[in-house]
Amino acid sequence: MTAGLLEKFREVILGKKYLFHLHTNYTDGKCTVDDYCKWAINRASEVLIFTEHIRKRPSYDFNRFLADIDQARICYPDLEIWAGVEAKVLPGGGLDLSPEVAARVPVICFACHSFPRDSKLYQKSLENLFSSPDWKDKIRVWVHPGRFLKKAGLLSVCVSFLQNLAAAALTREVLIEVNLRENLLPEAFTKSIPAQLLIRGCDAHSLEDLDEYYTAPVQSQL
Amino acid sequence: MAYAAVLITGAGAPGIAGTIYALKENPEKRVFRIISTDINEDAVGKYLTDTFYQVPSPEEDDYLLSMEEIVRDENIDIIIPQTTREILVLAEHVDHFRGLGAEVVVSPAISIKTANDKYLLLEKAKQINIPCPDYYLTDSEITLREATRMLGYPGKKAVAKPRISHGMRGLRILSQESGNVDQLLNSKPEGLETDLDSLLQILSRGKWPELIVSEYLPGEEYTIDVFRARTTVVIPRKRRSIRSGISFDAEVELREDLIEYSTKLAAALNLKYCFGFQFKMSSDGIPMLLECNPRVQGTMVTSVMAGFNLIYYAVMEALGVQVAVDGTKIENGTRFVRYWGGVGVSDGRVIGKV
């Protein structure tokens, strides 16, 4: 990890009004990079962090997505705009992400979307991923934590399992998302994580999603 | 605990029992929770799977919403679309379902559009030197008449089918001998054969469709099961008996020519997971491409029984688990013979299976 990059990112999430985890119409979102920027300007948000879905063979033109972000930086100089991707964690600890795409973004999100319901395999895969040298120069965020345990029906009984994984993430300076859309994490768990290592994620697919999160009391810091 | 929750669409499709068999009889003895859907409330898969949901037809606006609710409520990991009508809409929303935590066992949308369009498929095959029957795209009475003439009709039989269709819907064999006494007395009333004038009469009653008119191929028909991920496995099987378009007696026949053509075509179309092709032999004994099914095929279970469980491996690939297929032994000559089976139901409860 480039120390300066992570420090800068931490300053952003601790000190600025940011919107993290945004999906556009390049994948399953309903609006464009520009739509989000306009919304952010109107709501006095300062930072946008796009984390578009990606796979090894992208289903869309990733260059155009990055070009849209570059264009938005020119059109909205008052906004700080980050480009990132949300990649699927593979059993064993790999990522469904090409090195070429990874090289072009500072933020990589690790997501367990569909994963075998084998908790040992899940734990080992995440531990391998967190310690992998492949992505260590990036800002890494473990997004949708808790989703696997929910699917496996273990969320309410396995907070310690989640805490162990969080400890592995924190050791490797992997940030942990509090996903506002799913709202799965037990309070006891989030309270046990240092604030500077948590990041609130909108997991937004539309401006309506942002409206909803923005007005909800719990998200007053957005 | 179940290894994953798998949603199979088209619970009333002919292949439903085979797909369920493939998931249950997997080589690693994994246990899957199986959920099924269908547009019909009483599709037979309802009685064969753990949970069943009726869904709107895929052309309706609320289809995706309904599928999304099921994915959320049932914590679905994998979706296996079994019907042609559903694959494109699901392929166009793979990112959406991935965001919900479910992977769809389906090829890219652009591949499906080509594979489902019989004209584009044949054009693609021609480009890469895969044998095809002579064919013409028609869109009017004049072009249809001209195409049949070019194919030697009425002296020779010809085949007409919609450019885009599902199964045998819209298929007709054009034959001057149709409707004779011998046919009436000795053939089952499947209604595939007709003459050109009768077909023109029907078509003149509505909006004229685009039809592919092609050479009639008299030889044996083959279905090819293909698995394509990091590696490609191709299993041809002869259709020894076909009823209403469904293989009732299939036999694995590992023909090198069919394996080569299918491998090339699968790569050219960029299809993935499991899918299939159909070929038919010409009078000269050359296999000619008929069509592509870019989804789980109805009698794919034949390949499962021959030693390669491509439906299970497609699910594992979708879960991100790398499939090692080295050393897989496929038993040439394996047959799959269908019979009339069913389930006995009383008060919505299964009381017996045949």
PDB file of C-alpha atoms in Angstrom, chain B residues 181-319:
ATOM      1  CA  VAL B 181     -53.395 -40.990 -47.905  1.00  0.00           C
ATOM      2  CA  ASP B 182     -50.372 -42.941 -46.709  1.00  0.00           C
ATOM      3  CA  GLN B 183     -49.392 -40.126 -44.378  1.00  0.00           C
ATOM      4  CA  LEU B 184     -52.916 -39.782 -43.052  1.00  0.00           C
ATOM      5  CA  LEU B 185     -53.180 -43.469 -42.204  1.00  0.00           C
ATOM      6  CA  ASN B 186     -49.645 -44.252 -41.086  1.00  0.00           C
ATOM      7  CA  SER B 187     -48.164 -41.117 -39.478  1.00  0.00           C
ATOM      8  CA  LYS B 188     -48.934 -39.538 -36.135  1.00  0.00           C
ATOM      9  CA  PRO B 189     -50.627 -36.143 -36.500  1.00  0.00           C
ATOM     10  CA  GLU B 190     -47.606 -34.029 -35.578  1.00  0.00           C
ATOM     11  CA  GLY B 191     -48.288 -31.721 -38.517  1.00  0.00           C
ATOM     12  CA  LEU B 192     -44.688 -30.936 -39.426  1.00  0.00           C
ATOM     13  CA  GLU B 193     -45.011 -31.598 -43.133  1.00  0.00           C
ATOM     14  CA  THR B 194     -46.970 -29.295 -45.379  1.00  0.00           C
ATOM     15  CA  ASP B 195     -46.789 -28.020 -48.936  1.00  0.00           C
ATOM     16  CA  LEU B 196     -45.761 -24.528 -49.942  1.00  0.00           C
ATOM     17  CA  ASP B 197     -49.241 -23.393 -50.980  1.00  0.00           C
ATOM     18  CA  SER B 198     -50.716 -24.399 -47.611  1.00  0.00           C
ATOM     19  CA  LEU B 199     -47.946 -22.558 -45.771  1.00  0.00           C
ATOM     20  CA  LEU B 200     -48.443 -19.442 -47.917  1.00  0.00           C
ATOM     21  CA  GLN B 201     -52.146 -19.564 -47.194  1.00  0.00           C
ATOM     22  CA  ILE B 202     -51.532 -19.532 -43.435  1.00  0.00           C
ATOM     23  CA  LEU B 203     -48.884 -16.810 -43.638  1.00  0.00           C
ATOM     24  CA  SER B 204     -51.116 -14.538 -45.705  1.00  0.00           C
ATOM     25  CA  ARG B 205     -53.536 -14.304 -42.754  1.00  0.00           C
ATOM     26  CA  GLY B 206     -51.173 -12.328 -40.513  1.00  0.00           C
ATOM     27  CA  LYS B 207     -48.064 -10.154 -40.376  1.00  0.00           C
ATOM     28  CA  TRP B 208     -45.481 -11.799 -42.597  1.00  0.00           C
ATOM     29  CA  PRO B 209     -42.632 -13.188 -40.495  1.00  0.00           C
ATOM     30  CA  GLU B 210     -38.961 -13.540 -41.336  1.00  0.00           C
ATOM     31  CA  LEU B 211     -38.376 -17.196 -42.164  1.00  0.00           C
ATOM     32  CA  ILE B 212     -35.194 -19.125 -42.752  1.00  0.00           C
ATOM     33  CA  VAL B 213     -35.742 -21.523 -45.613  1.00  0.00           C
ATOM     34  CA  SER B 214     -33.123 -24.215 -45.892  1.00  0.00           C
ATOM     35  CA  GLU B 215     -32.185 -27.447 -47.539  1.00  0.00           C
ATOM     36  CA  TYR B 216     -33.850 -30.535 -46.057  1.00  0.00           C
ATOM     37  CA  LEU B 217     -31.333 -32.855 -44.434  1.00  0.00           C
ATOM     38  CA  PRO B 218     -32.379 -36.495 -44.494  1.00  0.00           C
ATOM     39  CA  GLY B 219     -29.797 -38.031 -42.160  1.00  0.00           C
ATOM     40  CA  GLU B 220     -29.375 -38.708 -38.449  1.00  0.00           C
ATOM     41  CA  GLU B 221     -29.712 -35.841 -36.004  1.00  0.00           C
ATOM     42  CA  TYR B 222     -27.198 -35.063 -33.264  1.00  0.00           C
ATOM     43  CA  THR B 223     -27.351 -32.899 -30.189  1.00  0.00           C
ATOM     44  CA  ILE B 224     -24.054 -31.700 -28.819  1.00  0.00           C
ATOM     45  CA  ASP B 225     -23.638 -30.874 -25.124  1.00  0.00           C
ATOM     46  CA  VAL B 226     -20.886 -28.344 -24.477  1.00  0.00           C
ATOM     47  CA  PHE B 227     -19.229 -27.160 -21.277  1.00  0.00           C
ATOM     48  CA  ARG B 228     -17.038 -24.101 -21.719  1.00  0.00           C
ATOM     49  CA  ALA B 229     -15.173 -22.346 -18.936  1.00  0.00           C
ATOM     50  CA  ARG B 230     -11.401 -22.431 -18.536  1.00  0.00           C
ATOM     51  CA  THR B 231     -11.536 -25.628 -20.551  1.00  0.00           C
ATOM     52  CA  THR B 232     -14.021 -26.928 -23.087  1.00  0.00           C
ATOM     53  CA  VAL B 233     -15.658 -30.351 -23.018  1.00  0.00           C
ATOM     54  CA  VAL B 234     -17.853 -31.435 -25.932  1.00  0.00           C
ATOM     55  CA  ILE B 235     -20.122 -34.480 -25.918  1.00  0.00           C
ATOM     56  CA  PRO B 236     -22.092 -35.335 -29.067  1.00  0.00           C
ATOM     57  CA  ARG B 237     -25.056 -37.658 -28.806  1.00  0.00           C
ATOM     58  CA  LYS B 238     -27.180 -39.182 -31.530  1.00  0.00           C
ATOM     59  CA  ARG B 239     -30.932 -38.618 -31.295  1.00  0.00           C
ATOM     60  CA  ARG B 240     -32.133 -42.157 -31.935  1.00  0.00           C
ATOM     61  CA  SER B 241     -35.750 -41.256 -31.277  1.00  0.00           C
ATOM     62  CA  ILE B 242     -37.392 -37.830 -31.196  1.00  0.00           C
ATOM     63  CA  ARG B 243     -40.934 -37.073 -30.126  1.00  0.00           C
ATOM     64  CA  SER B 244     -42.331 -33.527 -30.249  1.00  0.00           C
ATOM     65  CA  GLY B 245     -38.788 -32.244 -30.526  1.00  0.00           C
ATOM     66  CA  ILE B 246     -37.584 -34.040 -27.388  1.00  0.00           C
ATOM     67  CA  SER B 247     -34.963 -36.800 -27.464  1.00  0.00           C
ATOM     68  CA  PHE B 248     -36.565 -40.015 -26.233  1.00  0.00           C
ATOM     69  CA  ASP B 249     -33.581 -42.187 -26.967  1.00  0.00           C
ATOM     70  CA  ALA B 250     -30.118 -40.631 -27.056  1.00  0.00           C
ATOM     71  CA  GLU B 251     -26.726 -42.259 -27.449  1.00  0.00           C
ATOM     72  CA  VAL B 252     -23.350 -40.667 -26.811  1.00  0.00           C
ATOM     73  CA  GLU B 253     -21.265 -40.870 -29.954  1.00  0.00           C
ATOM     74  CA  LEU B 254     -17.938 -39.070 -29.622  1.00  0.00           C
ATOM     75  CA  ARG B 255     -17.531 -38.060 -33.264  1.00  0.00           C
ATOM     76  CA  GLU B 256     -14.376 -36.041 -33.848  1.00  0.00           C
ATOM     77  CA  ASP B 257     -15.954 -33.860 -36.541  1.00  0.00           C
ATOM     78  CA  LEU B 258     -18.831 -32.773 -34.262  1.00  0.00           C
ATOM     79  CA  ILE B 259     -16.432 -32.135 -31.384  1.00  0.00           C
ATOM     80  CA  GLU B 260     -14.236 -29.967 -33.604  1.00  0.00           C
ATOM     81  CA  TYR B 261     -17.115 -27.963 -35.087  1.00  0.00           C
ATOM     82  CA  SER B 262     -18.769 -27.398 -31.724  1.00  0.00           C
ATOM     83  CA  THR B 263     -15.521 -26.334 -30.068  1.00  0.00           C
ATOM     84  CA  LYS B 264     -14.876 -23.786 -32.824  1.00  0.00           C
ATOM     85  CA  LEU B 265     -18.412 -22.488 -32.830  1.00  0.00           C
ATOM     86  CA  ALA B 266     -18.577 -22.168 -29.051  1.00  0.00           C
ATOM     87  CA  ALA B 267     -15.424 -20.065 -29.092  1.00  0.00           C
ATOM     88  CA  ALA B 268     -16.596 -17.936 -32.018  1.00  0.00           C
ATOM     89  CA  LEU B 269     -19.885 -17.200 -30.262  1.00  0.00           C
ATOM     90  CA  ASN B 270     -18.174 -16.751 -26.874  1.00  0.00           C
ATOM     91  CA  LEU B 271     -20.697 -18.983 -25.137  1.00  0.00           C
ATOM     92  CA  LYS B 272     -20.020 -20.100 -21.577  1.00  0.00           C
ATOM     93  CA  TYR B 273     -21.104 -22.560 -18.893  1.00  0.00           C
ATOM     94  CA  CYS B 274     -23.266 -25.274 -20.484  1.00  0.00           C
ATOM     95  CA  PHE B 275     -25.190 -25.098 -23.737  1.00  0.00           C
ATOM     96  CA  GLY B 276     -25.581 -27.040 -26.953  1.00  0.00           C
ATOM     97  CA  PHE B 277     -25.838 -27.310 -30.697  1.00  0.00           C
ATOM     98  CA  GLN B 278     -27.847 -29.439 -33.085  1.00  0.00           C
ATOM     99  CA  PHE B 279     -26.491 -30.925 -36.271  1.00  0.00           C
ATOM    100  CA  LYS B 280     -28.116 -33.127 -38.914  1.00  0.00           C
ATOM    101  CA  MET B 281     -26.441 -35.263 -41.521  1.00  0.00           C
ATOM    102  CA  SER B 282     -26.742 -34.386 -45.190  1.00  0.00           C
ATOM    103  CA  SER B 283     -27.380 -36.991 -47.879  1.00  0.00           C
ATOM    104  CA  ASP B 284     -23.580 -37.076 -48.323  1.00  0.00           C
ATOM    105  CA  GLY B 285     -23.039 -37.917 -44.651  1.00  0.00           C
ATOM    106  CA  ILE B 286     -21.734 -34.475 -43.680  1.00  0.00           C
ATOM    107  CA  PRO B 287     -22.959 -33.017 -40.368  1.00  0.00           C
ATOM    108  CA  MET B 288     -24.641 -29.649 -40.965  1.00  0.00           C
ATOM    109  CA  LEU B 289     -25.432 -27.104 -38.262  1.00  0.00           C
ATOM    110  CA  LEU B 290     -29.130 -26.686 -37.480  1.00  0.00           C
ATOM    111  CA  GLU B 291     -29.277 -24.501 -34.405  1.00  0.00           C
ATOM    112  CA  CYS B 292     -27.898 -23.551 -31.014  1.00  0.00           C
ATOM    113  CA  ASN B 293     -29.448 -23.782 -27.559  1.00  0.00           C
ATOM    114  CA  PRO B 294     -27.456 -21.286 -25.447  1.00  0.00           C
ATOM    115  CA  ARG B 295     -28.727 -22.791 -22.174  1.00  0.00           C
ATOM    116  CA  VAL B 296     -29.108 -26.093 -20.335  1.00  0.00           C
ATOM    117  CA  GLN B 297     -30.531 -28.578 -22.858  1.00  0.00           C
ATOM    118  CA  GLY B 298     -33.464 -30.848 -22.170  1.00  0.00           C
ATOM    119  CA  THR B 299     -31.621 -34.162 -22.391  1.00  0.00           C
ATOM    120  CA  MET B 300     -28.212 -32.987 -21.150  1.00  0.00           C
ATOM    121  CA  VAL B 301     -28.534 -35.578 -18.408  1.00  0.00           C
ATOM    122  CA  THR B 302     -27.281 -38.089 -21.008  1.00  0.00           C
ATOM    123  CA  SER B 303     -23.826 -36.497 -20.789  1.00  0.00           C
ATOM    124  CA  VAL B 304     -24.082 -36.491 -16.997  1.00  0.00           C
ATOM    125  CA  MET B 305     -24.688 -40.240 -17.082  1.00  0.00           C
ATOM    126  CA  ALA B 306     -21.853 -40.687 -19.574  1.00  0.00           C
ATOM    127  CA  GLY B 307     -19.433 -39.372 -16.961  1.00  0.00           C
ATOM    128  CA  PHE B 308     -19.305 -35.604 -17.221  1.00  0.00           C
ATOM    129  CA  ASN B 309     -21.714 -33.630 -15.026  1.00  0.00           C
ATOM    130  CA  LEU B 310     -21.578 -30.394 -16.964  1.00  0.00           C
ATOM    131  CA  ILE B 311     -24.581 -28.862 -15.204  1.00  0.00           C
ATOM    132  CA  TYR B 312     -22.938 -29.303 -11.805  1.00  0.00           C
ATOM    133  CA  TYR B 313     -19.615 -28.017 -13.119  1.00  0.00           C
ATOM    134  CA  ALA B 314     -21.354 -24.971 -14.573  1.00  0.00           C
ATOM    135  CA  VAL B 315     -22.759 -24.243 -11.114  1.00  0.00           C
ATOM    136  CA  MET B 316     -19.317 -24.671  -9.560  1.00  0.00           C
ATOM    137  CA  GLU B 317     -17.774 -22.347 -12.141  1.00  0.00           C
ATOM    138  CA  ALA B 318     -20.432 -19.762 -11.385  1.00  0.00           C
ATOM    139  CA  LEU B 319     -19.581 -20.074  -7.693  1.00  0.00           C
TER     140      LEU B 319
END
